[in-house]
PDB file of C-alpha atoms in Angstrom:
ATOM      1  CA  MET A 101      -3.520   3.667 -37.302  1.00  0.00           C
ATOM      2  CA  LEU A 102      -2.589   1.010 -34.744  1.00  0.00           C
ATOM      3  CA  ASN A 103       0.671   3.134 -34.217  1.00  0.00           C
ATOM      4  CA  GLU A 104      -1.238   6.311 -33.531  1.00  0.00           C
ATOM      5  CA  MET A 105      -3.815   4.577 -31.463  1.00  0.00           C
ATOM      6  CA  LYS A 106      -1.009   4.090 -29.021  1.00  0.00           C
ATOM      7  CA  TYR A 107      -0.190   7.701 -28.719  1.00  0.00           C
ATOM      8  CA  VAL A 108      -3.757   8.709 -28.704  1.00  0.00           C
ATOM      9  CA  TYR A 109      -4.489   6.456 -25.790  1.00  0.00           C
ATOM     10  CA  ALA A 110      -1.623   7.768 -23.873  1.00  0.00           C
ATOM     11  CA  VAL A 111      -2.970  11.228 -24.038  1.00  0.00           C
ATOM     12  CA  TYR A 112      -6.381  10.137 -23.235  1.00  0.00           C
ATOM     13  CA  GLN A 113      -5.032   8.426 -20.122  1.00  0.00           C
ATOM     14  CA  GLU A 114      -2.801  11.320 -19.001  1.00  0.00           C
ATOM     15  CA  LYS A 115      -5.367  13.998 -20.094  1.00  0.00           C
ATOM     16  CA  SER A 116      -2.548  16.062 -21.090  1.00  0.00           C
ATOM     17  CA  PHE A 117      -0.225  16.227 -24.117  1.00  0.00           C
ATOM     18  CA  SER A 118       3.069  17.142 -22.056  1.00  0.00           C
ATOM     19  CA  LYS A 119       2.324  14.306 -19.369  1.00  0.00           C
ATOM     20  CA  ALA A 120       1.749  11.634 -22.266  1.00  0.00           C
ATOM     21  CA  ALA A 121       4.880  12.754 -24.023  1.00  0.00           C
ATOM     22  CA  LYS A 122       6.964  12.290 -20.819  1.00  0.00           C
ATOM     23  CA  LYS A 123       5.286   8.858 -20.373  1.00  0.00           C
ATOM     24  CA  LEU A 124       6.138   8.021 -24.013  1.00  0.00           C
ATOM     25  CA  PHE A 125       9.707   9.257 -23.971  1.00  0.00           C
ATOM     26  CA  ILE A 126       9.073  11.625 -27.115  1.00  0.00           C
ATOM     27  CA  SER A 127       8.776  15.351 -27.644  1.00  0.00           C
ATOM     28  CA  GLN A 128       5.469  17.156 -27.281  1.00  0.00           C
ATOM     29  CA  PRO A 129       5.422  18.313 -30.925  1.00  0.00           C
ATOM     30  CA  ALA A 130       6.006  14.772 -32.026  1.00  0.00           C
ATOM     31  CA  LEU A 131       3.224  13.523 -30.016  1.00  0.00           C
ATOM     32  CA  SER A 132       0.766  16.390 -31.383  1.00  0.00           C
ATOM     33  CA  ASN A 133       1.799  15.452 -34.815  1.00  0.00           C
ATOM     34  CA  MET A 134       0.721  11.892 -34.220  1.00  0.00           C
ATOM     35  CA  VAL A 135      -2.486  12.718 -32.532  1.00  0.00           C
ATOM     36  CA  ARG A 136      -3.510  14.997 -35.331  1.00  0.00           C
ATOM     37  CA  LYS A 137      -2.572  12.177 -37.997  1.00  0.00           C
ATOM     38  CA  ALA A 138      -5.108   9.969 -36.294  1.00  0.00           C
ATOM     39  CA  GLU A 139      -7.667  12.705 -36.232  1.00  0.00           C
ATOM     40  CA  ARG A 140      -7.240  13.156 -40.037  1.00  0.00           C
ATOM     41  CA  GLU A 141      -7.374   9.399 -40.515  1.00  0.00           C
ATOM     42  CA  VAL A 142     -10.885   9.285 -38.715  1.00  0.00           C
ATOM     43  CA  GLY A 143     -12.109  12.786 -40.081  1.00  0.00           C
ATOM     44  CA  ALA A 144     -13.019  14.216 -36.523  1.00  0.00           C
ATOM     45  CA  ALA A 145     -11.415  15.679 -33.541  1.00  0.00           C
ATOM     46  CA  ILE A 146     -10.511  13.084 -30.877  1.00  0.00           C
ATOM     47  CA  PHE A 147      -9.776  15.671 -28.238  1.00  0.00           C
ATOM     48  CA  ASP A 148     -11.482  19.040 -27.006  1.00  0.00           C
ATOM     49  CA  ARG A 149      -8.323  21.173 -26.442  1.00  0.00           C
ATOM     50  CA  SER A 150     -10.278  23.991 -25.027  1.00  0.00           C
ATOM     51  CA  THR A 151     -10.827  22.124 -21.698  1.00  0.00           C
ATOM     52  CA  ILE A 152      -8.579  21.842 -18.635  1.00  0.00           C
ATOM     53  CA  PRO A 153      -7.721  19.183 -18.171  1.00  0.00           C
ATOM     54  CA  LEU A 154      -8.000  17.576 -21.585  1.00  0.00           C
ATOM     55  CA  THR A 155     -11.481  15.932 -22.448  1.00  0.00           C
ATOM     56  CA  ILE A 156     -12.520  13.711 -25.319  1.00  0.00           C
ATOM     57  CA  THR A 157     -15.483  14.722 -27.963  1.00  0.00           C
ATOM     58  CA  LYS A 158     -18.346  12.223 -28.691  1.00  0.00           C
ATOM     59  CA  GLU A 159     -16.409  11.086 -31.597  1.00  0.00           C
ATOM     60  CA  GLY A 160     -13.195  10.632 -29.222  1.00  0.00           C
ATOM     61  CA  ALA A 161     -15.336   8.517 -26.939  1.00  0.00           C
ATOM     62  CA  HIS A 162     -16.098   6.088 -29.597  1.00  0.00           C
ATOM     63  CA  TYR A 163     -12.465   5.974 -30.920  1.00  0.00           C
ATOM     64  CA  ILE A 164     -11.141   5.270 -27.429  1.00  0.00           C
ATOM     65  CA  LYS A 165     -13.661   2.665 -26.833  1.00  0.00           C
ATOM     66  CA  SER A 166     -12.376   0.947 -29.855  1.00  0.00           C
ATOM     67  CA  VAL A 167      -8.897   1.426 -29.051  1.00  0.00           C
ATOM     68  CA  GLU A 168      -9.507  -0.217 -25.704  1.00  0.00           C
ATOM     69  CA  GLU A 169     -11.266  -3.338 -27.376  1.00  0.00           C
ATOM     70  CA  ILE A 170      -8.102  -3.593 -29.552  1.00  0.00           C
ATOM     71  CA  LEU A 171      -5.638  -3.255 -26.968  1.00  0.00           C
ATOM     72  CA  PHE A 172      -7.593  -5.859 -25.058  1.00  0.00           C
ATOM     73  CA  ILE A 173      -7.405  -8.328 -27.894  1.00  0.00           C
ATOM     74  CA  GLN A 174      -3.789  -7.574 -28.452  1.00  0.00           C
ATOM     75  CA  ARG A 175      -3.018  -8.318 -24.664  1.00  0.00           C
ATOM     76  CA  ASN A 176      -5.008 -11.729 -24.901  1.00  0.00           C
ATOM     77  CA  LEU A 177      -3.109 -12.713 -28.103  1.00  0.00           C
ATOM     78  CA  LYS A 178       0.201 -11.900 -26.546  1.00  0.00           C
ATOM     79  CA  SER A 179      -0.619 -13.722 -23.353  1.00  0.00           C
ATOM     80  CA  TYR A 180      -1.820 -16.686 -25.441  1.00  0.00           C
ATOM     81  CA  PHE A 181       1.320 -17.206 -27.112  1.00  0.00           C
ATOM     82  CA  GLU A 182       3.479 -16.688 -23.940  1.00  0.00           C
ATOM     83  CA  ASP A 183       1.570 -19.103 -22.299  1.00  0.00           C
ATOM     84  CA  LEU A 184       2.798 -21.949 -24.852  1.00  0.00           C
ATOM     85  CA  ARG A 185       6.014 -21.726 -23.111  1.00  0.00           C
ATOM     86  CA  GLY A 186       4.533 -23.292 -20.061  1.00  0.00           C
ATOM     87  CA  LEU A 187       5.297 -22.195 -16.485  1.00  0.00           C
ATOM     88  CA  LYS A 188       9.013 -22.147 -17.195  1.00  0.00           C
ATOM     89  CA  THR A 189       8.810 -18.174 -17.085  1.00  0.00           C
ATOM     90  CA  GLY A 190       6.013 -15.556 -17.048  1.00  0.00           C
ATOM     91  CA  SER A 191       4.329 -13.297 -14.427  1.00  0.00           C
ATOM     92  CA  LEU A 192       1.633 -13.035 -11.983  1.00  0.00           C
ATOM     93  CA  SER A 193       0.204  -9.909 -10.623  1.00  0.00           C
ATOM     94  CA  LEU A 194      -2.008 -10.332  -7.501  1.00  0.00           C
ATOM     95  CA  GLY A 195      -4.178  -8.096  -5.525  1.00  0.00           C
ATOM     96  CA  GLY A 196      -5.815  -7.720  -2.155  1.00  0.00           C
ATOM     97  CA  SER A 197      -6.727  -6.074   1.029  1.00  0.00           C
ATOM     98  CA  SER A 198      -4.257  -5.681   3.918  1.00  0.00           C
ATOM     99  CA  PHE A 199      -5.501  -8.970   5.712  1.00  0.00           C
ATOM    100  CA  PHE A 200      -5.295 -10.996   2.660  1.00  0.00           C
ATOM    101  CA  CYS A 201      -1.825  -9.824   1.511  1.00  0.00           C
ATOM    102  CA  SER A 202      -0.702 -10.272   5.284  1.00  0.00           C
ATOM    103  CA  PHE A 203      -2.335 -13.672   5.889  1.00  0.00           C
ATOM    104  CA  VAL A 204      -3.419 -15.353   2.965  1.00  0.00           C
ATOM    105  CA  PHE A 205      -1.211 -14.619   0.064  1.00  0.00           C
ATOM    106  CA  PRO A 206       2.123 -15.314   1.722  1.00  0.00           C
ATOM    107  CA  ASP A 207       1.501 -18.856   2.121  1.00  0.00           C
ATOM    108  CA  LEU A 208       0.103 -19.298  -1.408  1.00  0.00           C
ATOM    109  CA  ILE A 209       2.814 -17.404  -2.886  1.00  0.00           C
ATOM    110  CA  GLY A 210       5.465 -19.450  -1.110  1.00  0.00           C
ATOM    111  CA  ARG A 211       3.976 -22.700  -2.293  1.00  0.00           C
ATOM    112  CA  PHE A 212       3.771 -21.382  -5.855  1.00  0.00           C
ATOM    113  CA  ARG A 213       7.047 -20.035  -5.988  1.00  0.00           C
ATOM    114  CA  ALA A 214       8.570 -23.101  -4.688  1.00  0.00           C
ATOM    115  CA  ARG A 215       7.075 -25.037  -7.524  1.00  0.00           C
ATOM    116  CA  TYR A 216       7.480 -22.426 -10.285  1.00  0.00           C
ATOM    117  CA  PRO A 217      10.445 -20.554  -9.443  1.00  0.00           C
ATOM    118  CA  ASN A 218      10.874 -18.627 -12.742  1.00  0.00           C
ATOM    119  CA  VAL A 219       7.394 -16.876 -12.594  1.00  0.00           C
ATOM    120  CA  THR A 220       7.604 -13.506 -11.521  1.00  0.00           C
ATOM    121  CA  ILE A 221       5.093 -12.559  -8.810  1.00  0.00           C
ATOM    122  CA  ASP A 222       3.824  -8.932  -7.989  1.00  0.00           C
ATOM    123  CA  LEU A 223       1.626  -8.054  -5.037  1.00  0.00           C
ATOM    124  CA  LEU A 224      -0.504  -5.008  -4.610  1.00  0.00           C
ATOM    125  CA  GLU A 225      -2.014  -4.224  -1.198  1.00  0.00           C
ATOM    126  CA  GLY A 226      -5.140  -1.702  -2.128  1.00  0.00           C
ATOM    127  CA  ASN A 227      -8.347  -0.495  -1.153  1.00  0.00           C
ATOM    128  CA  VAL A 228     -11.376  -1.822  -3.269  1.00  0.00           C
ATOM    129  CA  LYS A 229     -11.254   1.098  -5.748  1.00  0.00           C
ATOM    130  CA  GLU A 230      -7.484   0.358  -6.340  1.00  0.00           C
ATOM    131  CA  LEU A 231      -8.118  -3.283  -6.772  1.00  0.00           C
ATOM    132  CA  ARG A 232     -11.139  -2.433  -9.260  1.00  0.00           C
ATOM    133  CA  GLU A 233      -8.972  -0.340 -11.363  1.00  0.00           C
ATOM    134  CA  GLY A 234      -6.250  -2.748 -11.410  1.00  0.00           C
ATOM    135  CA  LEU A 235      -8.488  -5.453 -13.041  1.00  0.00           C
ATOM    136  CA  GLU A 236      -9.895  -2.988 -15.332  1.00  0.00           C
ATOM    137  CA  ASP A 237      -6.569  -1.833 -16.569  1.00  0.00           C
ATOM    138  CA  GLU A 238      -5.098  -5.471 -16.261  1.00  0.00           C
ATOM    139  CA  THR A 239      -2.267  -4.427 -13.911  1.00  0.00           C
ATOM    140  CA  LEU A 240      -3.609  -7.046 -11.861  1.00  0.00           C
ATOM    141  CA  ASP A 241      -4.249 -10.693 -12.978  1.00  0.00           C
ATOM    142  CA  LEU A 242      -6.015 -11.908  -9.894  1.00  0.00           C
ATOM    143  CA  VAL A 243      -7.902  -9.882  -6.986  1.00  0.00           C
ATOM    144  CA  ILE A 244      -9.023 -11.917  -3.760  1.00  0.00           C
ATOM    145  CA  GLU A 245     -11.755  -9.832  -2.135  1.00  0.00           C
ATOM    146  CA  THR A 246     -15.207 -10.014  -0.527  1.00  0.00           C
ATOM    147  CA  ALA A 247     -16.242  -6.533  -1.333  1.00  0.00           C
ATOM    148  CA  LEU A 248     -16.434  -6.274  -5.135  1.00  0.00           C
ATOM    149  CA  GLU A 249     -19.880  -5.574  -6.642  1.00  0.00           C
ATOM    150  CA  GLU A 250     -21.968  -8.727  -6.737  1.00  0.00           C
ATOM    151  CA  ASN A 251     -22.705  -9.575 -10.503  1.00  0.00           C
ATOM    152  CA  ALA A 252     -20.401  -6.835 -11.965  1.00  0.00           C
ATOM    153  CA  PRO A 253     -20.525  -7.151 -15.719  1.00  0.00           C
ATOM    154  CA  ALA A 254     -16.820  -6.833 -15.879  1.00  0.00           C
ATOM    155  CA  VAL A 255     -15.693  -9.541 -13.562  1.00  0.00           C
ATOM    156  CA  GLU A 256     -15.422 -13.228 -13.439  1.00  0.00           C
ATOM    157  CA  ARG A 257     -15.567 -14.643  -9.920  1.00  0.00           C
ATOM    158  CA  TYR A 258     -14.248 -17.982  -8.481  1.00  0.00           C
ATOM    159  CA  PHE A 259     -15.235 -19.253  -5.263  1.00  0.00           C
ATOM    160  CA  TYR A 260     -12.268 -19.449  -2.602  1.00  0.00           C
ATOM    161  CA  LYS A 261     -14.197 -19.796   0.991  1.00  0.00           C
ATOM    162  CA  THR A 262     -17.048 -18.528   3.102  1.00  0.00           C
ATOM    163  CA  GLU A 263     -15.948 -16.357   6.150  1.00  0.00           C
ATOM    164  CA  THR A 264     -17.731 -15.620   9.315  1.00  0.00           C
ATOM    165  CA  LEU A 265     -17.574 -12.170  10.882  1.00  0.00           C
ATOM    166  CA  ILE A 266     -17.813 -11.886  14.752  1.00  0.00           C
ATOM    167  CA  MET A 267     -17.801  -8.849  17.335  1.00  0.00           C
ATOM    168  CA  ALA A 268     -14.947  -8.011  19.479  1.00  0.00           C
ATOM    169  CA  VAL A 269     -15.600  -5.980  22.389  1.00  0.00           C
ATOM    170  CA  PRO A 270     -13.323  -4.351  24.783  1.00  0.00           C
ATOM    171  CA  ALA A 271     -13.044  -6.775  27.885  1.00  0.00           C
ATOM    172  CA  GLN A 272     -13.111  -4.134  30.406  1.00  0.00           C
ATOM    173  CA  TRP A 273     -16.581  -3.062  29.299  1.00  0.00           C
ATOM    174  CA  PRO A 274     -19.299  -3.922  32.323  1.00  0.00           C
ATOM    175  CA  ILE A 275     -21.776  -5.531  29.648  1.00  0.00           C
ATOM    176  CA  ASN A 276     -19.324  -8.406  29.358  1.00  0.00           C
ATOM    177  CA  LYS A 277     -20.631  -9.567  33.019  1.00  0.00           C
ATOM    178  CA  LYS A 278     -24.161  -9.444  31.871  1.00  0.00           C
ATOM    179  CA  LEU A 279     -23.498 -11.224  28.530  1.00  0.00           C
ATOM    180  CA  ALA A 280     -21.146 -14.072  30.012  1.00  0.00           C
ATOM    181  CA  PRO A 281     -23.114 -16.992  28.722  1.00  0.00           C
ATOM    182  CA  TYR A 282     -22.462 -15.542  25.089  1.00  0.00           C
ATOM    183  CA  ARG A 283     -18.863 -14.716  25.652  1.00  0.00           C
ATOM    184  CA  LEU A 284     -16.386 -16.627  23.461  1.00  0.00           C
ATOM    185  CA  SER A 285     -12.528 -17.140  24.170  1.00  0.00           C
ATOM    186  CA  CYS A 286      -9.734 -16.630  21.507  1.00  0.00           C
ATOM    187  CA  GLY A 287      -9.775 -20.701  21.635  1.00  0.00           C
ATOM    188  CA  ASP A 288     -13.596 -21.220  20.836  1.00  0.00           C
ATOM    189  CA  ILE A 289     -13.177 -19.235  17.677  1.00  0.00           C
ATOM    190  CA  VAL A 290      -9.636 -20.601  16.475  1.00  0.00           C
ATOM    191  CA  SER A 291     -11.280 -24.300  17.010  1.00  0.00           C
ATOM    192  CA  GLY A 292     -14.200 -23.345  15.205  1.00  0.00           C
ATOM    193  CA  LYS A 293     -16.397 -24.319  18.119  1.00  0.00           C
ATOM    194  CA  TYR A 294     -18.212 -20.970  18.059  1.00  0.00           C
ATOM    195  CA  ALA A 295     -19.588 -22.111  14.757  1.00  0.00           C
ATOM    196  CA  ARG A 296     -21.438 -24.777  15.991  1.00  0.00           C
ATOM    197  CA  GLU A 297     -25.269 -24.564  16.631  1.00  0.00           C
ATOM    198  CA  ALA A 298     -24.763 -24.961  20.387  1.00  0.00           C
ATOM    199  CA  ALA A 299     -22.927 -21.770  20.603  1.00  0.00           C
ATOM    200  CA  ALA A 300     -25.710 -19.029  20.819  1.00  0.00           C
ATOM    201  CA  PRO A 301     -25.522 -15.847  19.094  1.00  0.00           C
ATOM    202  CA  VAL A 302     -25.161 -12.425  21.209  1.00  0.00           C
ATOM    203  CA  PRO A 303     -28.640 -10.487  21.617  1.00  0.00           C
ATOM    204  CA  LEU A 304     -27.019  -7.558  19.545  1.00  0.00           C
ATOM    205  CA  GLU A 305     -29.523  -5.073  20.792  1.00  0.00           C
ATOM    206  CA  ASN A 306     -27.541  -4.969  24.260  1.00  0.00           C
ATOM    207  CA  PHE A 307     -25.034  -2.770  22.414  1.00  0.00           C
ATOM    208  CA  SER A 308     -27.376  -0.250  21.006  1.00  0.00           C
ATOM    209  CA  GLU A 309     -25.796   2.468  23.109  1.00  0.00           C
ATOM    210  CA  SER A 310     -22.236   1.169  22.708  1.00  0.00           C
ATOM    211  CA  PRO A 311     -19.551   3.041  20.525  1.00  0.00           C
ATOM    212  CA  PHE A 312     -18.239   1.117  17.423  1.00  0.00           C
ATOM    213  CA  ILE A 313     -14.962   1.370  15.458  1.00  0.00           C
ATOM    214  CA  THR A 314     -15.963   0.926  11.936  1.00  0.00           C
ATOM    215  CA  MET A 315     -14.261   0.686   8.595  1.00  0.00           C
ATOM    216  CA  LYS A 316     -14.561   3.995   6.188  1.00  0.00           C
ATOM    217  CA  PRO A 317     -17.484   4.308   4.089  1.00  0.00           C
ATOM    218  CA  GLY A 318     -17.245   2.263   0.929  1.00  0.00           C
ATOM    219  CA  ASN A 319     -15.970  -0.796   2.787  1.00  0.00           C
ATOM    220  CA  ASP A 320     -18.138  -3.886   2.652  1.00  0.00           C
ATOM    221  CA  MET A 321     -17.542  -4.252   6.549  1.00  0.00           C
ATOM    222  CA  TYR A 322     -18.839  -0.665   6.892  1.00  0.00           C
ATOM    223  CA  GLN A 323     -21.914  -1.314   5.153  1.00  0.00           C
ATOM    224  CA  ARG A 324     -22.520  -4.721   6.468  1.00  0.00           C
ATOM    225  CA  GLY A 325     -21.924  -3.537  10.020  1.00  0.00           C
ATOM    226  CA  LEU A 326     -24.663  -0.835   9.630  1.00  0.00           C
ATOM    227  CA  ALA A 327     -27.195  -3.322   8.325  1.00  0.00           C
ATOM    228  CA  ILE A 328     -26.402  -5.796  11.026  1.00  0.00           C
ATOM    229  CA  CYS A 329     -27.022  -3.313  13.612  1.00  0.00           C
ATOM    230  CA  ARG A 330     -30.292  -1.935  11.982  1.00  0.00           C
ATOM    231  CA  ASN A 331     -31.462  -5.519  11.767  1.00  0.00           C
ATOM    232  CA  ALA A 332     -30.949  -5.674  15.486  1.00  0.00           C
ATOM    233  CA  GLY A 333     -33.164  -2.537  15.795  1.00  0.00           C
ATOM    234  CA  PHE A 334     -30.590   0.248  16.380  1.00  0.00           C
ATOM    235  CA  GLU A 335     -28.362   2.549  14.323  1.00  0.00           C
ATOM    236  CA  GLN A 336     -24.743   1.816  14.952  1.00  0.00           C
ATOM    237  CA  LYS A 337     -23.112   4.659  16.955  1.00  0.00           C
ATOM    238  CA  THR A 338     -19.462   5.169  15.313  1.00  0.00           C
ATOM    239  CA  ALA A 339     -16.724   6.358  17.754  1.00  0.00           C
ATOM    240  CA  MET A 340     -14.054   6.490  14.850  1.00  0.00           C
ATOM    241  CA  TYR A 341     -13.427   5.213  11.417  1.00  0.00           C
ATOM    242  CA  VAL A 342     -10.291   3.311  10.306  1.00  0.00           C
ATOM    243  CA  ASP A 343      -8.674   1.990   7.026  1.00  0.00           C
ATOM    244  CA  GLN A 344      -7.364  -1.454   8.210  1.00  0.00           C
ATOM    245  CA  VAL A 345      -9.098  -4.252  10.024  1.00  0.00           C
ATOM    246  CA  LEU A 346      -6.301  -5.057  12.284  1.00  0.00           C
ATOM    247  CA  THR A 347      -6.010  -1.432  13.198  1.00  0.00           C
ATOM    248  CA  SER A 348      -9.440  -1.503  14.276  1.00  0.00           C
ATOM    249  CA  VAL A 349      -8.976  -4.615  16.631  1.00  0.00           C
ATOM    250  CA  ASN A 350      -5.828  -3.318  18.224  1.00  0.00           C
ATOM    251  CA  ILE A 351      -7.889   0.168  18.938  1.00  0.00           C
ATOM    252  CA  ALA A 352     -10.772  -1.906  20.305  1.00  0.00           C
ATOM    253  CA  SER A 353      -8.370  -3.937  22.699  1.00  0.00           C
ATOM    254  CA  ASN A 354      -7.651  -0.369  24.235  1.00  0.00           C
ATOM    255  CA  GLY A 355     -11.282   0.255  25.236  1.00  0.00           C
ATOM    256  CA  VAL A 356     -12.506   2.363  22.505  1.00  0.00           C
ATOM    257  CA  GLY A 357     -15.436   0.702  20.898  1.00  0.00           C
ATOM    258  CA  ALA A 358     -16.823  -2.588  19.578  1.00  0.00           C
ATOM    259  CA  VAL A 359     -15.934  -3.975  16.172  1.00  0.00           C
ATOM    260  CA  PHE A 360     -17.088  -6.325  13.693  1.00  0.00           C
ATOM    261  CA  VAL A 361     -14.268  -8.361  12.245  1.00  0.00           C
ATOM    262  CA  ARG A 362     -13.746 -11.562  10.347  1.00  0.00           C
ATOM    263  CA  SER A 363     -13.142 -14.488  12.509  1.00  0.00           C
ATOM    264  CA  ASP A 364     -10.030 -15.783  10.802  1.00  0.00           C
ATOM    265  CA  ILE A 365      -8.144 -12.565  12.145  1.00  0.00           C
ATOM    266  CA  VAL A 366      -8.381 -13.587  15.849  1.00  0.00           C
ATOM    267  CA  GLU A 367      -5.361 -15.815  15.361  1.00  0.00           C
ATOM    268  CA  CYS A 368      -3.478 -12.600  14.639  1.00  0.00           C
ATOM    269  CA  VAL A 369      -4.425 -10.872  17.734  1.00  0.00           C
ATOM    270  CA  ARG A 370      -1.737 -10.465  20.452  1.00  0.00           C
ATOM    271  CA  GLU A 371      -3.569  -9.617  23.470  1.00  0.00           C
ATOM    272  CA  HIS A 372      -6.802 -11.584  23.584  1.00  0.00           C
ATOM    273  CA  ASP A 373      -7.313 -11.047  27.283  1.00  0.00           C
ATOM    274  CA  ARG A 374      -8.173  -7.315  26.276  1.00  0.00           C
ATOM    275  CA  LEU A 375     -11.006  -8.276  24.270  1.00  0.00           C
ATOM    276  CA  ALA A 376     -14.291 -10.545  24.420  1.00  0.00           C
ATOM    277  CA  TYR A 377     -15.675 -12.214  21.569  1.00  0.00           C
ATOM    278  CA  TYR A 378     -19.280 -12.659  20.431  1.00  0.00           C
ATOM    279  CA  LYS A 379     -20.977 -14.850  17.766  1.00  0.00           C
ATOM    280  CA  LEU A 380     -23.236 -12.896  15.538  1.00  0.00           C
ATOM    281  CA  GLY A 381     -26.787 -14.425  14.412  1.00  0.00           C
ATOM    282  CA  ASP A 382     -27.478 -12.115  11.338  1.00  0.00           C
ATOM    283  CA  PRO A 383     -27.156 -13.777   7.962  1.00  0.00           C
ATOM    284  CA  LEU A 384     -24.999 -10.927   6.914  1.00  0.00           C
ATOM    285  CA  ALA A 385     -22.271 -12.319   9.338  1.00  0.00           C
ATOM    286  CA  LYS A 386     -21.635 -14.665   6.739  1.00  0.00           C
ATOM    287  CA  ARG A 387     -19.930 -13.669   3.388  1.00  0.00           C
ATOM    288  CA  ASN A 388     -18.133 -15.315   0.424  1.00  0.00           C
ATOM    289  CA  VAL A 389     -14.344 -14.763  -0.237  1.00  0.00           C
ATOM    290  CA  THR A 390     -13.660 -14.987  -4.144  1.00  0.00           C
ATOM    291  CA  PHE A 391     -10.787 -14.407  -6.581  1.00  0.00           C
ATOM    292  CA  ALA A 392     -11.812 -12.002  -9.384  1.00  0.00           C
ATOM    293  CA  VAL A 393     -10.525 -11.817 -12.846  1.00  0.00           C
ATOM    294  CA  LYS A 394     -11.326  -9.240 -15.728  1.00  0.00           C
ATOM    295  CA  LYS A 395     -14.498 -10.779 -17.780  1.00  0.00           C
ATOM    296  CA  GLY A 396     -12.934 -12.070 -21.287  1.00  0.00           C
ATOM    297  CA  ARG A 397      -9.421 -11.872 -20.172  1.00  0.00           C
ATOM    298  CA  TYR A 398      -7.305 -14.521 -21.504  1.00  0.00           C
ATOM    299  CA  VAL A 399      -6.416 -16.771 -18.150  1.00  0.00           C
ATOM    300  CA  THR A 400      -2.781 -17.630 -18.215  1.00  0.00           C
ATOM    301  CA  SER A 401      -1.386 -20.924 -16.945  1.00  0.00           C
ATOM    302  CA  ALA A 402       0.039 -18.994 -13.955  1.00  0.00           C
ATOM    303  CA  MET A 403      -3.444 -17.845 -13.148  1.00  0.00           C
ATOM    304  CA  LYS A 404      -4.940 -21.233 -13.464  1.00  0.00           C
ATOM    305  CA  GLU A 405      -2.319 -22.978 -11.365  1.00  0.00           C
ATOM    306  CA  PHE A 406      -2.271 -20.409  -8.646  1.00  0.00           C
ATOM    307  CA  LEU A 407      -6.269 -20.743  -8.402  1.00  0.00           C
ATOM    308  CA  ARG A 408      -5.878 -24.592  -8.072  1.00  0.00           C
ATOM    309  CA  MET A 409      -3.252 -24.205  -5.346  1.00  0.00           C
ATOM    310  CA  ALA A 410      -5.480 -22.065  -3.542  1.00  0.00           C
ATOM    311  CA  GLY A 411      -8.177 -24.706  -3.448  1.00  0.00           C
ATOM    312  CA  VAL A 412     -10.456 -23.371  -6.270  1.00  0.00           C
ATOM    313  CA  LYS A 413     -12.174 -26.536  -7.808  1.00  0.00           C
ATOM    314  CA  LYS A 414     -11.255 -27.099 -11.320  1.00  0.00           C
ATOM    315  CA  ASN A 415     -15.138 -27.315 -12.288  1.00  0.00           C
ATOM    316  CA  ALA A 416     -15.428 -23.689 -11.110  1.00  0.00           C
ATOM    317  CA  PHE A 417     -13.037 -22.626 -13.872  1.00  0.00           C
ATOM    318  CA  HIS A 418     -15.143 -21.365 -16.968  1.00  0.00           C
ATOM    319  CA  PHE A 419     -11.829 -21.411 -18.785  1.00  0.00           C
ATOM    320  CA  CYS A 420     -10.670 -25.142 -18.095  1.00  0.00           C
TER     321      CYS A 420
END
């Protein structure tokens, strides 16, 4: 039965016998025979062959759920025994947004590889949906993010740091003269001076009529920005939507609109003289950055060591 499960699951994933056959490098008739054998063993149809794309029956849904549980156990078992060899070999698959892949992971990966050169590392830059799916299907071991759903039952989280959001505004906007006492320089932000209590947050209502550049719906920064503006008593006026944070900053520097960004990104901005920065007073301007692991997943030595090198405290690991 275990052998047939692999073939049935491939058909389920591809929603097509022909596509699954190509994926498995076998003929379609051979695959169909394996699936029919599995259906005979359980005494029920697993797939509804009258639908396009192929769907599963009620009995098939139970079968697939059981297959996923069995495959999960098999992968954990394999990882456990591979782990006995230590960090002399192995692999590590990491995922994150463009910011983390560009400015956080490179240093961590460099230090990890210097210590464990025989561990292969893969890095996926993706959006929240892609990262969530990577955790679920275990193509990703660790994901660093701020936007995966809080208290998601299928995810274990490990605190990395708290980041602060600020607002960047085109420097040529006349409103910057009025708000001069609140305006911050690049140095104020990089040094952390802006985070001190003495630094006053900008009265955000002054931007109630200003255009904003926002991340696309579904992104945490999009939802958070809307809420911050509403808390200040106005609805955010979106001039345009973008996919990447650095893109939004570069467009803002050309006068298109204001943008909410993480303070860490300021060090990456080239033309600071074209932007004015402001501290935000809303509690939503603080958010946690965490590493996420699929719940119940066997956590390998490579995963543990990477988390430790990232500064995640040992007592935060449920698996230690």
